[in-house]
Short mmCIF file of C-alpha atoms in Angstrom, two decimals:
data_model
loop_
_atom_site.label_atom_id
_atom_site.label_comp_id
_atom_site.label_asym_id
_atom_site.label_seq_id
_atom_site.Cartn_x
_atom_site.Cartn_y
_atom_site.Cartn_z
CA MET Y 169 27.01 -21.74 -22.07
CA GLU Y 170 24.71 -24.50 -20.83
CA ARG Y 171 22.03 -23.40 -23.29
CA PHE Y 172 24.54 -23.74 -26.15
CA ILE Y 173 25.67 -27.19 -24.97
CA GLU Y 174 22.06 -28.36 -24.72
CA GLY Y 175 21.23 -27.09 -28.23
CA ARG Y 176 21.66 -28.78 -31.59
CA ARG Y 177 24.48 -26.45 -32.58
CA PHE Y 178 26.71 -28.15 -30.04
CA HIS Y 179 26.70 -31.32 -32.16
CA LEU Y 180 27.76 -29.27 -35.19
CA ALA Y 181 30.49 -27.62 -33.12
CA VAL Y 182 31.84 -31.02 -32.04
CA ILE Y 183 31.83 -32.26 -35.64
CA CYS Y 184 33.70 -29.15 -36.81
CA VAL Y 185 36.26 -29.34 -33.99
CA ILE Y 186 36.95 -33.03 -34.65
CA THR Y 187 37.33 -32.38 -38.39
CA VAL Y 188 39.69 -29.42 -37.93
CA PHE Y 189 41.82 -31.18 -35.32
CA VAL Y 190 42.17 -34.38 -37.37
CA ILE Y 191 43.14 -32.47 -40.52
CA ALA Y 192 45.63 -30.40 -38.53
CA ALA Y 193 47.13 -33.57 -37.04
CA TYR Y 194 47.43 -35.49 -40.31
CA PHE Y 195 47.83 -33.00 -43.17
CA ASN Y 196 51.62 -33.39 -43.06
CA THR Y 197 51.23 -37.10 -43.88
CA PHE Y 198 49.13 -36.69 -47.03
CA HIS Y 199 52.15 -37.13 -49.30
CA ALA Y 200 53.85 -39.89 -47.27
CA ALA Y 201 54.97 -42.76 -49.49
CA PHE Y 202 53.50 -46.27 -49.60
CA GLN Y 203 55.02 -48.52 -46.94
CA PHE Y 204 55.43 -52.23 -46.17
CA ASP Y 205 52.12 -53.99 -46.94
CA ASP Y 206 50.94 -51.05 -49.05
CA LEU Y 207 53.15 -52.40 -51.82
CA PRO Y 208 51.62 -55.88 -52.36
CA SER Y 209 48.15 -54.71 -51.36
CA ILE Y 210 48.01 -51.57 -53.51
CA THR Y 211 50.87 -50.62 -55.82
CA GLN Y 212 51.63 -54.21 -56.89
CA ASN Y 213 48.04 -55.43 -56.72
CA GLN Y 214 46.85 -55.91 -60.30
CA GLN Y 215 43.32 -56.68 -59.16
CA ILE Y 216 42.53 -53.12 -58.05
CA LYS Y 217 43.94 -51.52 -61.20
CA ASN Y 218 40.79 -52.22 -63.19
CA LEU Y 219 37.67 -50.82 -61.57
CA GLY Y 220 35.61 -52.72 -64.13
CA ASN Y 221 36.82 -55.96 -62.57
CA ILE Y 222 34.19 -55.77 -59.83
CA SER Y 223 33.62 -59.53 -59.73
CA GLY Y 224 37.33 -60.16 -59.24
CA ILE Y 225 37.57 -57.54 -56.50
CA LEU Y 226 34.53 -58.95 -54.70
CA LYS Y 227 36.11 -62.42 -54.69
CA SER Y 228 39.24 -61.13 -52.96
CA ARG Y 229 39.85 -61.10 -49.22
CA ARG Y 230 38.39 -58.02 -47.58
CA PRO Y 231 36.62 -56.95 -50.80
CA VAL Y 232 35.01 -53.80 -49.35
CA THR Y 233 38.39 -52.29 -48.54
CA GLN Y 234 39.84 -53.55 -51.81
CA LEU Y 235 37.00 -51.83 -53.66
CA THR Y 236 37.88 -48.51 -52.01
CA PHE Y 237 41.51 -49.01 -53.09
CA ALA Y 238 40.29 -49.67 -56.64
CA VAL Y 239 38.31 -46.41 -56.63
CA ASN Y 240 41.37 -44.58 -55.33
CA TYR Y 241 43.50 -46.10 -58.08
CA ALA Y 242 40.94 -45.23 -60.77
CA ILE Y 243 40.98 -41.58 -59.67
CA GLY Y 244 44.62 -40.98 -58.81
CA GLY Y 245 46.69 -44.01 -59.75
CA THR Y 246 49.53 -44.57 -57.31
CA ASP Y 247 49.64 -41.01 -55.99
CA PRO Y 248 49.43 -41.59 -52.22
CA PHE Y 249 47.65 -38.28 -51.61
CA GLY Y 250 44.19 -39.61 -52.50
CA TYR Y 251 44.65 -42.72 -50.37
CA HIS Y 252 45.68 -40.66 -47.35
CA LEU Y 253 42.76 -38.31 -47.93
CA VAL Y 254 40.28 -41.21 -47.85
CA ASN Y 255 41.93 -42.74 -44.77
CA THR Y 256 41.70 -39.41 -42.96
CA ALA Y 257 38.06 -38.97 -43.99
CA ILE Y 258 37.23 -42.44 -42.65
CA HIS Y 259 38.94 -41.57 -39.37
CA ILE Y 260 36.96 -38.33 -39.11
CA LEU Y 261 33.69 -40.18 -39.73
CA THR Y 262 34.60 -42.85 -37.17
CA SER Y 263 35.46 -40.18 -34.59
CA ILE Y 264 32.12 -38.43 -35.18
CA ALA Y 265 30.28 -41.75 -34.91
CA VAL Y 266 32.17 -42.43 -31.68
CA TYR Y 267 30.88 -39.12 -30.28
CA PHE Y 268 27.27 -40.09 -30.91
CA LEU Y 269 27.84 -43.62 -29.55
CA VAL Y 270 29.32 -42.39 -26.27
CA LEU Y 271 26.62 -39.72 -26.03
CA ALA Y 272 23.91 -42.37 -26.49
CA ALA Y 273 25.46 -44.61 -23.83
CA LEU Y 274 25.68 -41.75 -21.34
CA GLY Y 275 22.13 -40.64 -22.05
CA LEU Y 276 20.71 -44.16 -21.72
CA ALA Y 277 22.60 -44.55 -18.44
CA GLY Y 278 20.75 -41.49 -17.10
CA GLY Y 279 23.48 -38.88 -17.42
CA ALA Y 280 22.54 -35.19 -17.45
CA VAL Y 281 22.48 -33.62 -20.92
CA VAL Y 282 25.31 -31.11 -20.40
CA TRP Y 283 27.54 -33.62 -18.62
CA SER Y 284 26.88 -36.32 -21.23
CA ARG Y 285 27.67 -34.06 -24.18
CA LEU Y 286 30.89 -32.77 -22.65
CA ILE Y 287 32.11 -36.25 -21.72
CA ALA Y 288 31.23 -37.58 -25.18
CA GLY Y 289 32.83 -34.61 -26.92
CA PHE Y 290 36.14 -34.86 -25.07
CA SER Y 291 36.24 -38.65 -25.43
CA ALA Y 292 35.69 -38.43 -29.19
CA LEU Y 293 38.27 -35.66 -29.55
CA ILE Y 294 40.93 -37.68 -27.73
CA PHE Y 295 40.04 -40.69 -29.89
CA ALA Y 296 40.44 -38.50 -32.98
CA VAL Y 297 43.87 -37.01 -32.23
CA HIS Y 298 45.60 -39.50 -29.93
CA PRO Y 299 48.97 -40.57 -31.41
CA ILE Y 300 48.11 -44.28 -31.02
CA GLN Y 301 45.76 -43.86 -34.01
CA THR Y 302 48.50 -42.82 -36.45
CA GLN Y 303 49.16 -46.34 -37.69
CA ALA Y 304 45.50 -47.03 -38.51
CA VAL Y 305 45.20 -43.67 -40.29
CA THR Y 306 48.56 -43.01 -41.95
CA TYR Y 307 49.50 -46.59 -42.82
CA ILE Y 308 47.34 -46.76 -45.95
CA VAL Y 309 46.64 -50.50 -45.99
CA GLN Y 310 45.25 -50.26 -42.46
CA ARG Y 311 42.23 -48.53 -43.91
CA MET Y 312 41.01 -52.08 -43.31
CA GLU Y 313 41.10 -51.45 -39.56
CA SER Y 314 39.52 -47.99 -39.56
CA LEU Y 315 36.84 -48.88 -42.12
CA ALA Y 316 35.79 -52.00 -40.20
CA SER Y 317 35.74 -49.90 -37.04
CA LEU Y 318 33.47 -47.35 -38.72
CA PHE Y 319 30.98 -50.08 -39.65
CA PHE Y 320 31.28 -51.47 -36.10
CA VAL Y 321 30.23 -48.17 -34.50
CA LEU Y 322 27.57 -47.48 -37.14
CA ALA Y 323 26.02 -50.89 -36.50
CA ILE Y 324 25.63 -50.09 -32.80
CA LEU Y 325 24.17 -46.65 -33.57
CA ILE Y 326 21.66 -48.26 -35.93
CA PHE Y 327 20.83 -50.81 -33.23
CA ILE Y 328 20.13 -47.99 -30.77
CA LYS Y 329 17.88 -46.34 -33.33
CA ALA Y 330 16.06 -49.64 -33.86
CA CYS Y 331 15.43 -50.06 -30.14
CA LYS Y 332 13.79 -46.64 -30.06
CA ALA Y 333 11.71 -47.14 -33.23
CA LYS Y 334 7.97 -47.03 -32.60
CA SER Y 335 6.74 -49.03 -35.58
CA ILE Y 336 7.53 -52.70 -36.12
CA GLY Y 337 8.33 -52.08 -39.78
CA ALA Y 338 10.91 -49.40 -38.99
CA ARG Y 339 12.41 -51.58 -36.28
CA PHE Y 340 12.88 -54.58 -38.57
CA ALA Y 341 14.27 -52.38 -41.36
CA LEU Y 342 16.86 -51.06 -38.93
CA TYR Y 343 17.65 -54.59 -37.73
CA ALA Y 344 18.37 -55.44 -41.37
CA CYS Y 345 20.68 -52.41 -41.60
CA VAL Y 346 22.59 -53.70 -38.56
CA LEU Y 347 23.17 -56.98 -40.39
CA VAL Y 348 24.28 -55.13 -43.55
CA ALA Y 349 26.76 -53.07 -41.52
CA TYR Y 350 28.08 -56.31 -39.97
CA VAL Y 351 28.63 -57.83 -43.42
CA LEU Y 352 30.30 -54.70 -44.82
CA GLY Y 353 32.51 -54.44 -41.75
CA PHE Y 354 33.54 -58.08 -41.87
CA TYR Y 355 34.54 -57.80 -45.51
CA SER Y 356 36.55 -54.71 -44.62
CA LYS Y 357 38.43 -56.59 -41.89
CA GLU Y 358 37.55 -59.51 -39.65
CA ILE Y 359 38.03 -57.62 -36.38
CA ILE Y 360 34.31 -56.79 -36.46
CA VAL Y 361 33.55 -60.45 -35.71
CA THR Y 362 32.94 -59.53 -32.04
CA LEU Y 363 30.10 -57.12 -32.91
CA PRO Y 364 27.24 -59.45 -31.79
CA VAL Y 365 28.78 -59.75 -28.32
CA VAL Y 366 29.21 -55.98 -27.97
CA ILE Y 367 25.65 -55.28 -29.15
CA LEU Y 368 24.27 -57.84 -26.69
CA LEU Y 369 26.24 -56.27 -23.83
CA PHE Y 370 25.09 -52.80 -24.87
CA ASP Y 371 21.50 -54.09 -24.85
CA ILE Y 372 21.89 -55.58 -21.37
CA TRP Y 373 23.78 -52.59 -19.94
CA PHE Y 374 21.68 -49.74 -21.32
CA PHE Y 375 18.28 -51.09 -22.37
CA GLY Y 376 17.84 -54.05 -20.04
CA GLY Y 377 18.89 -52.46 -16.76
CA GLY Y 378 21.67 -55.01 -16.41
CA ARG Y 379 19.43 -57.96 -17.23
CA LEU Y 380 19.02 -60.18 -20.28
CA LYS Y 381 15.22 -60.34 -20.31
CA GLN Y 382 14.56 -57.35 -22.58
CA ALA Y 383 17.02 -58.60 -25.20
CA TYR Y 384 14.73 -61.57 -25.91
CA ALA Y 385 12.31 -59.21 -27.67
CA ARG Y 386 14.99 -58.56 -30.29
CA TRP Y 387 15.57 -62.22 -31.09
CA PRO Y 388 15.16 -61.80 -34.91
CA MET Y 389 18.16 -59.48 -35.05
CA TYR Y 390 20.24 -61.65 -32.73
CA ALA Y 391 19.32 -64.71 -34.78
CA GLY Y 392 20.57 -62.94 -37.90
CA LEU Y 393 23.79 -61.89 -36.16
CA CYS Y 394 24.37 -65.45 -34.95
CA VAL Y 395 23.85 -66.89 -38.44
CA LEU Y 396 26.32 -64.38 -39.88
CA LEU Y 397 28.79 -65.05 -37.08
CA ILE Y 398 28.69 -68.79 -37.74
CA PHE Y 399 29.10 -68.19 -41.46
CA PHE Y 400 32.03 -65.82 -40.95
CA VAL Y 401 33.78 -68.24 -38.61
CA ALA Y 402 33.19 -71.11 -41.03
CA GLU Y 403 34.42 -69.07 -43.97
CA THR Y 404 37.66 -67.91 -42.37
CA VAL Y 405 38.51 -70.53 -39.77
CA VAL Y 406 37.13 -73.98 -40.52
CA PRO Y 407 38.70 -74.43 -44.00
CA LEU Y 408 42.12 -73.71 -42.52
CA ALA Y 409 43.39 -76.17 -39.94
CA GLY Y 410 45.72 -73.46 -38.70
CA PHE Y 411 42.99 -70.82 -38.30
CA GLY Y 412 45.16 -68.67 -40.50
CA ASP Y 413 42.95 -66.14 -42.21
CA LEU Y 414 41.07 -65.02 -39.11
CA SER Y 415 43.83 -62.66 -38.09
CA LYS Y 416 46.14 -62.13 -41.02
CA GLU Y 417 46.78 -58.43 -41.14
CA SER Y 418 47.01 -58.22 -44.93
CA ALA Y 419 50.01 -59.26 -46.99
CA GLU Y 420 52.50 -59.49 -44.16
CA THR Y 421 53.94 -62.78 -45.25
CA SER Y 422 55.83 -61.24 -48.12
CA ALA Y 423 55.77 -57.47 -47.82
CA PRO Y 424 59.18 -55.93 -48.49
CA ALA Y 425 60.52 -53.44 -46.02
CA ALA Y 426 60.05 -49.77 -46.82
CA PRO Y 427 62.89 -47.26 -46.81
CA SER Y 428 63.96 -46.18 -43.35
CA GLY Y 429 61.84 -43.40 -41.94
CA GLY Y 430 59.32 -43.55 -44.76
CA VAL Y 431 56.21 -43.31 -42.64
CA GLY Y 432 56.91 -39.68 -41.89
CA VAL Y 433 54.78 -39.32 -38.76
CA PRO Y 434 56.29 -37.37 -35.86
CA GLY Y 435 56.61 -39.60 -32.81
CA LEU Y 436 56.87 -42.85 -34.74
CA VAL Y 437 60.27 -44.49 -34.37
CA PRO Y 438 61.34 -46.33 -37.54
CA PRO Y 439 62.84 -49.73 -36.78
CA ALA Y 440 66.61 -49.81 -36.82
CA PRO Y 441 68.30 -52.42 -39.00
CA GLY Y 442 68.14 -55.78 -37.26
CA GLN Y 443 66.53 -54.35 -34.12
CA GLY Y 444 62.98 -53.33 -33.35
CA SER Y 445 61.89 -54.61 -36.75
CA SER Y 446 59.55 -57.39 -37.75
CA LEU Y 447 62.54 -59.41 -38.89
CA GLY Y 448 64.06 -59.48 -35.42
CA LEU Y 449 60.81 -60.59 -33.82
CA ARG Y 450 59.85 -63.01 -36.57
CA ARG Y 451 63.24 -64.68 -36.31
CA ASP Y 452 62.13 -65.81 -32.84
CA ILE Y 453 58.84 -67.14 -34.17
CA ALA Y 454 59.21 -68.27 -37.73
CA GLY Y 455 62.76 -69.51 -37.86
CA ALA Y 456 65.11 -68.66 -40.69
CA VAL Y 457 64.97 -65.33 -42.51
CA ASP Y 458 66.35 -64.99 -45.99
CA ASN Y 459 66.51 -61.58 -47.70
CA GLY Y 460 63.56 -60.24 -45.72
CA LYS Y 461 61.22 -63.21 -46.34
CA ARG Y 462 60.20 -65.73 -43.72
CA GLN Y 463 60.85 -69.39 -44.33
CA ALA Y 464 58.08 -71.48 -42.82
CA ALA Y 465 58.46 -75.13 -42.04
CA PRO Y 466 56.84 -77.49 -44.54
CA GLY Y 467 53.10 -77.68 -44.02
CA LYS Y 468 53.13 -74.86 -41.51
CA SER Y 469 51.35 -71.51 -41.63
CA ALA Y 470 53.76 -68.58 -41.88
CA SER Y 471 51.35 -65.93 -40.65
CA ALA Y 472 48.71 -66.95 -38.12
CA GLY Y 473 47.04 -69.94 -36.54
CA PHE Y 474 47.81 -72.91 -34.32
CA ASN Y 475 50.49 -74.04 -36.79
CA VAL Y 476 52.65 -70.92 -36.55
CA VAL Y 477 56.23 -72.06 -36.15
CA GLY Y 478 58.05 -71.34 -32.91
CA ILE Y 479 55.24 -70.13 -30.65
CA SER Y 480 52.53 -72.19 -28.98
CA PRO Y 481 49.01 -70.95 -28.17
CA LYS Y 482 50.00 -70.91 -24.49
CA GLU Y 483 53.10 -68.79 -25.18
CA TYR Y 484 51.11 -66.46 -27.41
CA LEU Y 485 48.55 -65.96 -24.64
CA TYR Y 486 51.33 -65.25 -22.13
CA THR Y 487 52.80 -62.72 -24.55
CA GLN Y 488 49.41 -61.07 -25.08
CA PHE Y 489 49.07 -60.38 -21.35
CA ASN Y 490 52.19 -58.23 -21.68
CA VAL Y 491 51.05 -56.79 -25.02
CA ILE Y 492 47.72 -55.56 -23.63
CA VAL Y 493 49.45 -53.94 -20.66
CA TYR Y 494 51.83 -52.32 -23.13
CA TYR Y 495 48.87 -51.02 -25.16
CA ILE Y 496 47.53 -49.42 -21.98
CA THR Y 497 50.87 -47.72 -21.30
CA LEU Y 498 50.89 -46.37 -24.87
CA LEU Y 499 47.37 -45.03 -24.42
CA ALA Y 500 48.42 -43.33 -21.19
CA VAL Y 501 51.84 -42.10 -22.39
CA PRO Y 502 52.21 -42.37 -26.19
CA VAL Y 503 55.99 -42.18 -26.57
CA ASN Y 504 58.50 -44.36 -28.46
CA GLN Y 505 55.84 -45.56 -30.86
CA ASN Y 506 57.04 -48.03 -33.43
CA VAL Y 507 55.58 -49.26 -36.67
CA ASP Y 508 57.00 -52.75 -36.04
CA TYR Y 509 58.00 -53.63 -32.48
CA ASP Y 510 60.71 -56.06 -31.47
CA PHE Y 511 58.51 -57.39 -28.68
CA PRO Y 512 59.79 -60.35 -26.63
CA VAL Y 513 57.84 -63.60 -26.65
CA ALA Y 514 56.94 -64.88 -23.18
CA ARG Y 515 57.75 -68.57 -22.78
CA ARG Y 516 56.89 -68.99 -19.09
CA PHE Y 517 54.03 -67.63 -17.01
CA PHE Y 518 56.12 -66.65 -13.99
CA SER Y 519 59.29 -65.51 -15.81
CA ALA Y 520 59.74 -62.12 -17.42
CA PRO Y 521 60.84 -62.39 -21.08
CA GLN Y 522 64.07 -60.69 -22.04
CA ALA Y 523 63.86 -57.90 -24.62
CA ARG Y 524 66.42 -58.03 -27.40
CA GLU Y 525 69.35 -55.64 -26.98
CA GLY Y 526 68.48 -52.35 -28.67
CA ALA Y 527 64.71 -52.88 -28.57
CA VAL Y 528 62.90 -49.63 -27.73
CA LEU Y 529 60.17 -50.34 -25.18
CA ASN Y 530 58.60 -47.93 -22.70
CA ILE Y 531 58.42 -50.28 -19.73
CA PRO Y 532 60.39 -53.28 -18.50
CA MET Y 533 58.82 -56.58 -19.41
CA PHE Y 534 56.82 -58.16 -16.61
CA ALA Y 535 56.29 -61.82 -16.01
CA PRO Y 536 52.99 -62.70 -17.74
CA ALA Y 537 51.58 -63.53 -14.29
CA VAL Y 538 52.03 -59.90 -13.25
CA SER Y 539 50.42 -58.56 -16.42
CA CYS Y 540 47.58 -61.06 -16.06
CA LEU Y 541 47.00 -59.86 -12.50
CA ILE Y 542 46.89 -56.23 -13.67
CA LEU Y 543 44.31 -57.10 -16.34
CA LEU Y 544 42.25 -59.14 -13.87
CA VAL Y 545 42.16 -56.17 -11.50
CA ILE Y 546 40.92 -53.92 -14.32
CA ALA Y 547 38.32 -56.47 -15.41
CA GLY Y 548 37.27 -57.05 -11.80
CA PHE Y 549 36.87 -53.31 -11.31
CA GLY Y 550 34.59 -53.27 -14.35
CA VAL Y 551 32.47 -56.10 -12.92
CA TRP Y 552 32.25 -54.29 -9.57
CA LEU Y 553 31.08 -51.11 -11.29
CA PHE Y 554 28.48 -53.08 -13.25
CA VAL Y 555 27.11 -54.65 -10.06
CA ARG Y 556 26.96 -51.20 -8.45
CA SER Y 557 25.14 -49.80 -11.47
CA ARG Y 558 22.41 -52.44 -11.07
CA LYS Y 559 21.90 -51.20 -7.52
CA GLY Y 560 21.30 -47.62 -8.65
CA ALA Y 561 24.82 -46.17 -8.70
CA ARG Y 562 25.53 -43.05 -10.73
CA PRO Y 563 25.58 -43.27 -14.57
CA ARG Y 564 29.37 -43.20 -14.75
CA SER Y 565 29.58 -46.66 -13.13
CA ARG Y 566 27.48 -48.28 -15.84
CA VAL Y 567 29.30 -46.48 -18.66
CA ILE Y 568 32.83 -47.21 -17.43
CA SER Y 569 32.00 -50.88 -16.82
CA PHE Y 570 30.69 -51.21 -20.38
CA PHE Y 571 33.73 -49.57 -21.95
CA ILE Y 572 36.12 -51.72 -19.92
CA ALA Y 573 34.36 -54.74 -21.41
CA TRP Y 574 34.52 -53.00 -24.83
CA PHE Y 575 38.32 -52.74 -24.56
CA PHE Y 576 38.88 -56.42 -23.85
CA ILE Y 577 36.27 -57.80 -26.26
CA ILE Y 578 37.50 -55.84 -29.27
CA LEU Y 579 41.09 -56.93 -28.62
CA ALA Y 580 40.03 -60.57 -28.26
CA PRO Y 581 40.47 -61.68 -31.92
CA THR Y 582 44.15 -60.67 -31.93
CA SER Y 583 45.00 -61.09 -28.23
CA SER Y 584 43.84 -64.58 -27.37
CA ILE Y 585 45.25 -68.10 -27.83
CA VAL Y 586 45.39 -68.06 -31.65
CA PRO Y 587 49.01 -67.15 -32.49
CA ILE Y 588 49.77 -64.37 -34.96
CA ILE Y 589 53.35 -64.03 -36.09
CA ASP Y 590 53.36 -60.30 -35.33
CA VAL Y 591 52.42 -60.29 -31.67
CA ILE Y 592 51.82 -56.53 -31.43
CA PHE Y 593 50.63 -53.78 -33.76
CA GLU Y 594 49.33 -50.37 -32.72
CA HIS Y 595 46.48 -50.40 -35.24
CA ARG Y 596 44.94 -53.36 -33.40
CA VAL Y 597 44.04 -51.09 -30.48
CA TYR Y 598 42.43 -48.44 -32.75
CA LEU Y 599 38.79 -49.07 -31.80
CA ALA Y 600 39.48 -50.73 -28.45
CA SER Y 601 41.20 -47.52 -27.33
CA LEU Y 602 37.79 -45.85 -27.01
CA GLY Y 603 37.22 -47.85 -23.84
CA PHE Y 604 40.32 -46.30 -22.28
CA PHE Y 605 39.50 -42.76 -23.42
CA VAL Y 606 35.92 -42.77 -22.12
CA SER Y 607 37.04 -44.18 -18.77
CA LEU Y 608 39.85 -41.61 -18.56
CA VAL Y 609 37.59 -38.62 -19.27
CA ILE Y 610 34.98 -39.77 -16.75
CA PHE Y 611 37.70 -40.38 -14.15
CA ILE Y 612 39.13 -36.88 -14.67
CA ASP Y 613 35.63 -35.43 -14.34
CA TRP Y 614 35.08 -37.40 -11.11
CA LEU Y 615 38.46 -36.28 -9.75
CA SER Y 616 37.80 -32.63 -10.54
CA ALA Y 617 34.38 -32.88 -8.87
CA LEU Y 618 36.08 -34.32 -5.79
CA ILE Y 619 38.80 -31.67 -5.70
CA PHE Y 620 36.56 -28.68 -6.38
CA ASN Y 621 33.62 -30.03 -4.38
CA ARG Y 622 31.14 -29.83 -7.23
CA GLN Y 623 28.33 -32.15 -8.23
CA GLY Y 624 29.39 -34.96 -10.58
CA ALA Y 625 27.37 -37.51 -12.50
#
C-alpha cells in the first residue's frame, strides 16, 4: 500500500475519486432552475447573449466570469444544464488544485511522503463534497466565487513552481503567470484581492523558515503584485465614496426572489415567506421594502460600503464576529443550511443580538465579545503553532498555523468593517473553508496517533 501511495498513480487515483464523488454529489442539481441573481446576471443579461460582443463583455464587472456565461449561452441558451456542468467542472478543478496545494505545503514543511499524500487527499476530498460548498457550486451566478478561487489556488501553485525553478528565465516567466492568474481571478470576483498577502505568508512559512529574508529575492514578483493590488483597490474602491463595488455579490440590489424551493439541493432550507429571507434581514439594514426591492435613502449605497443604510462599520464588525463563528459551526456540523439567512445584526459588543422569530439558526447568538474571544483564541493558537514551528516542531504545526491564517485572511474582504447589506452568505466561506478542513484532518490524524500509540507527523 505504501508503495502505491508513494507512486504517481496515487495522484491519478485522488483525481478520479474527487471527480466521481463531486459528480455523484451534484448530478441531481444539473437541471435545477435559475435562481435569484441568476436572473439579472444571466437570463435577463443582454450583454452575454451575443458572444461577438467581446468588447462589451470585457467592459462589464467581472468580465472573465461574464465571458464564461456568454460561452454557455452561445452553446445552450438558457438551458441551466450547461451552466451547472461548467460550475461543477470548475469545482472539480479547484478541488484537484487544492490537493496539490496542500500536498506542496506538507512536503515543504518536511512531512513524510505517505503522510503528506494521505492528509492532502482527505483534505481535498472533504473540500470537494462538504455541503457548505453547495451554494458556490449549484447557485449558478456564484461561479464568480469558485472561478476566482480556482485562479487563487493556481496562482499559489505557480508561485511554488517558480520558487523551485532553476533558470532565471523560467522563474520570471512563472512570476508573470502568477500576475496573470491574479488579474484573471480579480476579474472573476474581487475576493482574490488578498492573494499577495497569502503568497507572502506561504513564502515566509514554507520557503523562508518563518522569516522574511528569503522573500526579498522575489521582489520583482511582489512588486508586480503590489502594483496590481493598488490598481485593483483604486479601480473598485476609490471612485466610490461608499466602497461599494469591492464586495457587491453580483446583482443583489434588484434580483427578484425565485420560486420557493427552487434550488433543489438536499439539506438547503428555502427561506420561508417573511422569515429567514433576505427581505427580513434587509429590512433591518436598508429600511423600507416595497414589492421585494430595497429602497435606499437618497445618496446612499443600497448594497455595500460605509454608506449602507442602517448599519455602521462598528455594528457590521460586531456582526461578523458572530458570522465567522457561525461559519465554523456550519463547517463542523452542516445542518439547517440556508440560501439567504435571517441573521441578526449585532448593535452592541457585550449584548447578544436577538434573532427574529422563526429564523432557523444552529446556535444561539452570542454577544460579539464572546465570538471575538473565540476567534482570538483560534488565532492565538495559530500564532503559538507558528512560533513552535520555528523552533523545530513537527510539520503539522507549521501547516495548521498557515491554514488558520488562510481562513481569516480569505474571509477578510467580506468580514471586516466595510458593511455589506447581506451580512452572511455560505459561498463566502468556499475557499476559506480549506483552512478548517486541513486543520481538522491533521487533528484527527494526531488524535488517532495518540489513541493507537503510533508515530505521527
